[in-house]
CSV table of C-alpha atoms in Angstrom, one decimal:
chain,number,residue,atom,x,y,z
P,78,MET,CA,7.4,19.9,2.6
P,79,MET,CA,8.1,16.4,1.5
P,80,THR,CA,7.4,15.9,-2.2
P,81,SER,CA,8.4,12.4,-2.8
P,82,VAL,CA,8.5,10.8,-6.1
P,83,ARG,CA,4.9,11.0,-7.1
P,84,ARG,CA,5.4,8.4,-9.7
P,85,LEU,CA,5.3,6.0,-6.7
P,86,LEU,CA,1.8,7.3,-6.0
P,87,ILE,CA,0.7,6.3,-9.5
P,88,SER,CA,2.5,3.1,-9.0
P,89,LEU,CA,2.6,1.9,-5.5
P,90,SER,CA,2.5,-1.4,-3.7
P,91,LEU,CA,2.3,0.5,-2.5
P,92,LEU,CA,2.7,-2.9,-3.0
P,93,ALA,CA,6.0,-7.8,-0.7
P,94,ILE,CA,7.8,-10.7,0.3
P,95,PRO,CA,7.2,-10.8,3.9
P,96,LEU,CA,8.8,-11.6,7.2
P,97,ALA,CA,7.1,-14.1,9.4
P,98,TRP,CA,4.2,-12.7,11.4
P,99,GLY,CA,1.7,-14.2,13.8
P,100,CYS,CA,-1.5,-13.5,12.3
P,101,GLY,CA,-3.3,-13.7,15.6
P,102,SER,CA,-1.2,-10.9,17.1
P,103,PRO,CA,-3.0,-9.0,19.8
P,104,ALA,CA,-1.6,-5.8,18.4
P,105,LEU,CA,-3.9,-6.1,15.5
P,106,GLN,CA,-6.9,-6.9,17.4
P,107,ASP,CA,-8.3,-3.8,19.3
P,108,PRO,CA,-10.7,-4.8,22.0
P,109,ASN,CA,-11.8,-1.3,22.3
P,110,ASN,CA,-12.9,-1.0,18.7
P,111,GLN,CA,-16.6,-1.6,19.2
P,112,GLU,CA,-18.0,1.1,16.9
P,113,GLN,CA,-20.9,0.2,14.6
P,114,GLY,CA,-19.8,-0.9,11.2
P,115,VAL,CA,-16.7,-2.7,12.1
P,116,LEU,CA,-16.5,-6.0,10.1
P,117,GLU,CA,-17.4,-9.0,12.2
P,118,GLN,CA,-14.7,-11.4,13.2
P,119,VAL,CA,-14.2,-14.1,10.6
P,120,GLU,CA,-14.4,-17.6,12.1
P,121,PRO,CA,-11.8,-20.0,11.1
P,122,THR,CA,-14.2,-22.5,9.6
P,123,GLU,CA,-15.9,-19.8,7.4
P,124,LEU,CA,-13.5,-20.2,4.5
P,125,ALA,CA,-10.8,-22.2,2.7
P,126,LEU,CA,-7.9,-20.3,1.2
P,127,PRO,CA,-8.7,-18.8,-2.1
P,128,ALA,CA,-7.2,-20.5,-5.3
P,129,LEU,CA,-5.4,-17.8,-7.0
P,130,PRO,CA,-5.1,-17.9,-10.8
P,131,THR,CA,-1.8,-19.1,-12.1
P,132,SER,CA,0.0,-20.8,-14.9
P,133,PRO,CA,3.3,-22.9,-15.0
P,134,ASP,CA,4.5,-20.9,-18.0
P,135,LEU,CA,4.7,-17.5,-16.4
P,136,PRO,CA,8.0,-16.0,-15.7
P,137,ARG,CA,9.0,-15.9,-12.0
P,138,ALA,CA,10.8,-13.5,-9.8
P,139,PRO,CA,13.8,-14.6,-7.8
P,140,SER,CA,11.2,-15.4,-5.0
P,141,GLY,CA,9.4,-17.8,-7.2
P,142,ALA,CA,6.3,-15.7,-7.4
P,143,HIS,CA,4.9,-14.3,-10.5
P,144,TYR,CA,2.8,-11.3,-11.6
P,145,PRO,CA,-0.7,-11.9,-10.4
P,146,LEU,CA,-3.2,-12.7,-13.1
P,147,PHE,CA,-6.4,-10.8,-13.9
P,148,PRO,CA,-9.4,-12.7,-14.5
P,149,ALA,CA,-11.6,-11.2,-17.2
P,150,ASN,CA,-15.0,-12.4,-16.0
P,151,PRO,CA,-16.9,-10.2,-13.4
P,152,ASP,CA,-18.3,-13.0,-11.6
P,153,GLN,CA,-14.8,-14.6,-11.0
P,154,LEU,CA,-13.4,-11.2,-10.1
P,155,ALA,CA,-16.1,-10.6,-7.5
P,156,GLN,CA,-15.6,-14.2,-6.0
P,157,LEU,CA,-12.0,-13.8,-5.9
P,158,LEU,CA,-12.0,-10.4,-4.3
P,159,SER,CA,-14.4,-11.7,-1.7
P,160,GLU,CA,-12.4,-14.8,-0.8
P,161,ILE,CA,-9.1,-12.7,-0.5
P,162,GLU,CA,-10.7,-10.0,1.7
P,163,LEU,CA,-12.2,-12.8,4.0
P,164,ALA,CA,-8.8,-14.7,4.1
P,165,ILE,CA,-6.8,-11.6,5.0
P,166,ARG,CA,-9.2,-10.9,7.9
P,167,ASN,CA,-9.2,-14.4,9.2
P,168,PRO,CA,-6.7,-14.7,12.1
P,169,ASP,CA,-6.4,-18.4,11.5
P,170,VAL,CA,-4.7,-17.9,8.2
P,171,SER,CA,-1.0,-18.1,8.5
P,172,SER,CA,1.4,-15.3,8.0
P,173,GLU,CA,2.8,-17.3,5.1
P,174,ALA,CA,-0.4,-17.3,3.2
P,175,ILE,CA,-1.0,-13.6,3.2
P,176,PRO,CA,1.7,-12.3,0.7
P,177,PRO,CA,0.3,-13.8,-2.5
P,178,LEU,CA,-3.3,-13.0,-1.4
P,179,ALA,CA,-2.3,-9.3,-0.8
P,180,HIS,CA,-0.3,-9.0,-4.1
P,181,GLN,CA,-3.4,-10.4,-6.0
P,182,GLN,CA,-5.7,-8.1,-4.1
P,183,GLN,CA,-3.5,-5.0,-5.0
P,184,VAL,CA,-3.3,-6.0,-8.7
P,185,LEU,CA,-7.1,-6.5,-9.0
P,186,TYR,CA,-7.8,-3.1,-7.4
P,187,ARG,CA,-5.1,-1.5,-9.6
P,188,VAL,CA,-6.6,-2.9,-12.9
P,189,LEU,CA,-10.1,-2.1,-11.9
P,190,SER,CA,-9.4,1.5,-11.1
P,191,HIS,CA,-8.6,2.1,-14.7
P,192,ARG,CA,-11.7,0.1,-15.9
P,193,PRO,CA,-14.8,1.9,-14.5
P,194,ALA,CA,-17.5,0.0,-16.4
P,195,LEU,CA,-15.9,-3.4,-15.2
P,196,ALA,CA,-15.4,-2.1,-11.7
P,197,ASN,CA,-19.1,-1.3,-11.6
P,198,GLN,CA,-20.1,-4.8,-12.8
P,199,VAL,CA,-17.7,-6.4,-10.2
P,200,ARG,CA,-19.1,-4.2,-7.4
P,201,SER,CA,-22.7,-5.1,-8.2
P,202,LYS,CA,-21.8,-8.8,-7.7
P,203,LEU,CA,-20.0,-8.3,-4.3
P,204,ASP,CA,-21.7,-9.2,-1.0
P,205,GLU,CA,-23.0,-5.8,0.7
P,206,ARG,CA,-20.2,-6.3,3.3
P,207,TRP,CA,-17.4,-5.9,0.8
P,208,ARG,CA,-18.8,-2.9,-1.3
P,209,TRP,CA,-17.6,-0.3,1.0
P,210,VAL,CA,-14.1,-1.9,1.3
P,211,PHE,CA,-14.2,-2.1,-2.7
P,212,ASP,CA,-15.1,1.7,-2.8
P,213,GLN,CA,-12.3,2.7,-0.6
P,214,HIS,CA,-9.7,0.8,-2.5
P,215,ILE,CA,-11.0,2.2,-6.1
P,216,ALA,CA,-11.4,5.8,-4.9
P,217,ALA,CA,-7.8,5.8,-3.4
P,218,ARG,CA,-6.3,4.5,-6.6
P,219,ARG,CA,-8.4,7.0,-8.7
P,220,SER,CA,-7.2,9.8,-6.5
P,221,PHE,CA,-3.6,8.9,-7.3
P,222,LEU,CA,-4.3,8.4,-10.9
P,223,ALA,CA,-5.9,11.9,-10.9
P,224,MET,CA,-2.5,13.3,-9.8
P,225,HIS,CA,-0.6,12.1,-12.8
P,226,ARG,CA,0.4,14.6,-15.5
P,227,GLY,CA,2.2,13.9,-18.7
P,228,PRO,CA,3.3,10.6,-20.3
P,229,ALA,CA,4.3,7.5,-18.4
P,230,SER,CA,8.1,7.2,-17.9
P,231,SER,CA,10.3,5.0,-20.2
P,232,THR,CA,12.8,4.7,-17.5
P,233,LEU,CA,12.9,3.0,-14.1
P,234,PRO,CA,14.0,4.7,-10.9
P,235,ALA,CA,17.3,4.2,-9.2
P,236,TRP,CA,15.8,2.6,-6.3
P,237,ARG,CA,16.6,-0.4,-4.1
P,238,ILE,CA,13.5,-2.4,-3.2
P,239,GLN,CA,14.0,-4.1,0.1
P,240,THR,CA,12.2,-6.0,2.8
P,241,PRO,CA,10.5,-3.5,5.2
P,242,ALA,CA,10.5,-3.7,8.9
P,243,PRO,CA,8.3,-6.5,10.5
P,244,PRO,CA,4.7,-5.5,10.5
P,245,ASP,CA,4.4,-5.8,14.3
P,246,GLN,CA,7.3,-3.3,14.8
P,247,LEU,CA,5.8,-0.8,12.3
P,248,LEU,CA,2.4,-1.1,14.1
P,249,LYS,CA,4.1,-0.6,17.4
P,250,ALA,CA,5.8,2.7,16.0
P,251,TYR,CA,2.5,3.9,14.5
P,252,ARG,CA,0.6,3.5,17.8
P,253,SER,CA,3.4,4.9,19.7
P,254,ALA,CA,3.6,8.1,17.7
P,255,SER,CA,-0.2,8.3,17.8
P,256,ALA,CA,-0.3,8.1,21.6
P,257,THR,CA,2.4,10.8,21.8
P,258,THR,CA,0.8,13.2,19.3
P,259,GLY,CA,-2.8,12.5,18.9
P,260,ILE,CA,-2.4,11.7,15.1
P,261,ASP,CA,-4.4,8.6,14.3
P,262,TRP,CA,-2.0,5.5,13.8
P,263,GLU,CA,-4.1,4.6,10.7
P,264,ILE,CA,-3.1,7.8,9.1
P,265,LEU,CA,0.5,7.2,9.8
P,266,ALA,CA,0.3,3.9,8.4
P,267,ALA,CA,-1.5,5.1,5.4
P,268,VAL,CA,1.2,7.7,4.7
P,269,ASN,CA,4.0,5.1,5.2
P,270,LEU,CA,2.2,2.8,2.6
P,271,VAL,CA,1.8,5.6,0.1
P,272,GLU,CA,5.3,7.2,0.4
P,273,THR,CA,7.4,4.1,0.2
P,274,GLY,CA,5.3,0.9,0.5
P,275,MET,CA,5.9,0.8,4.3
P,276,GLY,CA,9.6,1.2,3.7
P,277,ARG,CA,10.1,-1.1,0.8
P,278,ILE,CA,11.6,1.8,-1.3
P,279,ASP,CA,15.1,2.8,-0.5
P,280,GLY,CA,15.8,5.6,-2.5
P,281,ILE,CA,16.0,9.5,-2.9
P,282,SER,CA,13.1,11.3,-4.7
P,283,VAL,CA,13.7,13.9,-7.4
P,284,ALA,CA,13.0,16.5,-4.8
P,285,ASN,CA,15.6,14.9,-2.3
P,286,ALA,CA,13.0,13.4,0.0
P,287,GLN,CA,14.5,10.5,2.0
P,288,GLY,CA,13.5,7.7,4.2
P,289,PRO,CA,10.5,5.5,4.8
P,290,MET,CA,8.3,8.6,5.4
P,291,GLN,CA,10.0,10.7,2.7
P,292,PHE,CA,11.4,13.8,4.6
P,293,LEU,CA,13.4,16.6,3.0
P,294,PRO,CA,16.5,16.9,4.9
P,295,THR,CA,15.7,20.6,5.5
P,296,THR,CA,12.4,19.7,7.2
P,297,TRP,CA,13.9,16.9,9.1
P,298,THR,CA,16.3,19.3,10.8
P,299,GLU,CA,13.6,21.7,11.7
P,300,PRO,CA,13.2,22.3,15.5
P,301,GLY,CA,11.0,19.7,16.8
P,302,ILE,CA,10.7,17.4,13.8
P,303,GLY,CA,13.7,15.1,13.4
P,304,ARG,CA,14.9,15.7,16.8
P,305,GLY,CA,18.4,14.3,16.1
P,306,GLY,CA,17.0,11.0,15.0
P,307,ASP,CA,17.8,8.9,11.8
P,308,ILE,CA,15.8,10.0,8.8
P,309,ARG,CA,16.0,6.5,7.4
P,310,ASP,CA,15.0,4.6,10.7
P,311,PRO,CA,11.3,3.7,10.6
P,312,TRP,CA,10.6,4.5,14.3
P,313,ASP,CA,12.2,7.8,14.1
P,314,ALA,CA,10.6,8.7,10.9
P,315,ILE,CA,7.2,7.6,11.9
P,316,HIS,CA,7.3,9.7,15.0
P,317,ALA,CA,8.8,12.7,13.1
P,318,ALA,CA,5.9,12.3,10.6
P,319,ALA,CA,3.4,12.5,13.4
P,320,ARG,CA,5.0,15.6,14.8
P,321,TYR,CA,5.0,17.2,11.4
P,322,LEU,CA,1.3,16.5,10.8
P,323,VAL,CA,0.6,18.1,14.1
P,324,ARG,CA,2.6,21.2,13.2
P,325,ARG,CA,0.9,21.5,9.9
P,326,GLY,CA,-2.7,21.5,11.6
P,327,GLY,CA,-3.5,17.9,11.4
P,328,LEU,CA,-5.1,17.7,14.9
P,329,GLN,CA,-7.7,20.1,13.7
P,330,ASP,CA,-8.1,19.0,10.1
P,331,ILE,CA,-6.1,16.0,9.0
P,332,ARG,CA,-6.5,17.1,5.3
P,333,LYS,CA,-4.6,20.2,6.2
P,334,GLY,CA,-1.8,18.4,7.8
P,335,LEU,CA,-1.5,16.0,4.8
P,336,TRP,CA,-1.3,18.9,2.5
P,337,GLY,CA,2.2,19.4,3.9
P,338,TYR,CA,3.1,16.0,2.5
P,339,ASN,CA,1.8,16.8,-1.0
P,340,ASN,CA,0.1,20.0,-2.0
P,341,SER,CA,-2.7,18.0,-3.6
P,342,ASP,CA,-6.4,17.4,-2.4
P,343,HIS,CA,-6.2,14.0,-4.3
P,344,TYR,CA,-3.2,12.9,-2.1
P,345,GLY,CA,-5.1,13.8,1.2
P,346,ARG,CA,-8.1,11.9,0.0
P,347,ALA,CA,-6.3,8.8,-1.0
P,348,VAL,CA,-4.5,8.6,2.3
P,349,VAL,CA,-7.7,9.0,4.3
P,350,HIS,CA,-9.3,6.2,2.2
P,351,TYR,CA,-6.6,3.7,3.3
P,352,ALA,CA,-6.7,5.0,6.9
P,353,ASP,CA,-10.5,4.6,6.9
P,354,LEU,CA,-10.0,0.9,5.8
P,355,LEU,CA,-7.8,0.5,8.8
P,356,LYS,CA,-10.1,2.3,11.1
P,357,ARG,CA,-13.0,0.0,10.2
P,358,ASP,CA,-11.1,-3.0,10.5
P,359,PRO,CA,-7.5,-3.1,11.6
P,360,LEU,CA,-6.9,-6.7,10.1
P,361,ALA,CA,-6.9,-5.0,6.7
P,362,TYR,CA,-3.5,-4.0,7.7
P,363,ARG,CA,-2.4,-7.7,7.1
P,364,GLY,CA,-3.1,-7.0,3.4
P,365,LEU,CA,-1.7,-3.6,3.0
P,366,TYR,CA,1.5,-4.5,4.7
P,367,HIS,CA,2.3,-7.0,2.0
P,368,TRP,CA,1.5,-4.9,-0.9
P,369,GLN,CA,4.4,-4.6,-3.5
P,370,ILE,CA,6.1,-1.9,-5.3
P,371,HIS,CA,4.4,-1.2,-8.7
P,372,TYR,CA,5.6,1.5,-11.2
P,373,ALA,CA,3.5,3.0,-13.8
P,374,SER,CA,5.8,3.0,-16.9
P,375,SER,CA,5.6,3.4,-20.7
P,376,ALA,CA,5.4,-0.5,-20.9
P,377,GLY,CA,2.8,-0.9,-18.3
P,378,ASP,CA,2.1,-1.4,-14.6
P,379,LEU,CA,5.4,-3.0,-13.8
P,380,TRP,CA,6.1,-4.9,-10.5
P,381,LEU,CA,9.5,-4.1,-8.8
P,382,HIS,CA,10.1,-7.1,-6.7
P,383,GLU,CA,12.1,-7.0,-3.4
P,384,GLY,CA,15.7,-7.3,-4.4
P,385,TYR,CA,15.3,-4.8,-7.3
P,386,ASN,CA,18.4,-2.7,-7.3
P,387,GLN,CA,19.3,0.0,-9.9
P,388,GLN,CA,22.1,2.4,-9.2
P,389,GLN,CA,20.9,4.8,-11.9
P,390,PRO,CA,17.7,5.2,-14.0
P,391,THR,CA,17.2,2.3,-16.3
P,392,ASN,CA,15.5,2.0,-19.6
P,393,VAL,CA,12.2,0.1,-19.2
P,394,LEU,CA,12.5,-2.2,-22.3
P,395,GLU,CA,16.1,-3.3,-21.4
P,396,TYR,CA,15.1,-4.0,-17.9
P,397,LEU,CA,12.1,-6.1,-19.0
P,398,ARG,CA,14.4,-8.2,-21.3
P,399,GLN,CA,16.2,-9.4,-18.3
P,400,ASN,CA,13.2,-9.3,-15.9
P,401,PRO,CA,10.0,-10.5,-17.8
P,402,HIS,CA,8.3,-11.4,-14.6
P,403,SER,CA,7.9,-7.6,-13.9
P,404,ARG,CA,5.5,-7.3,-16.7
P,405,PRO,CA,1.7,-8.2,-16.5
P,406,ALA,CA,0.9,-11.4,-18.5
P,407,GLY,CA,-0.3,-10.7,-22.0
């Protein structure tokens, strides 16, 4: 049905310069979520904000941020990941502090997914409470990597990277669509993340998929799916995606429903891994919402910051000459 640009899946911020958001929002704290295994509430006194690795010499995006650095030492990596995961889940951490933490988190998992030996070392040094979280992130990324075929692209896509809808508005849409259809809100959030970085990518895929949930116009106009709504509107698209997943059998088997988005078991597994992170701890959404758009190119894993705007495919090296902040340091 909706074959969105799968290069995104190998890239993703999936990936965030955010809008202000009250971190203690009741919408993210589900009082009914008492199932065993949910991470305990982090007390405000439990941690200070992590000190993220940085250097004054790094090229900066227009926002002033730089591409997150990757420490080489397994002990440092484990400590940094633990501190970031704690901070993201701490309601006392301000909304303004989350974006750089989330981007750092994202880059660490992206790099570690390519380096299994180092990933195993880092995992062994994590506290037990974070090993399951680590496993979901790494498994999701490796599922996307398994979908990749052929050489990395030497051109960047004709996309516009925009600021997404505010996180509380998206969360309201996910939960409304879930209440209406029975599809878990966490699945809808994970699909939105995987398809367009929660709406950051404004562009049309090679298969003509469009909008924040990457619908083909032909699918959108099917009876009962788009229902006359706007394919580019987050609320309309999220509700349509829930209805589509129901039509494809998602209430009986969500993997079967997800097959409609992409005819790949790897895709379904990756979406479920991200959804499971949210089910176990809804506050993980604070990090995933702020993930940036990354693109796997012939010049490496490039960060396409909010404000990126290319009207046509662009040569990677030419782009980097003008935007050196998009490339990892070193």
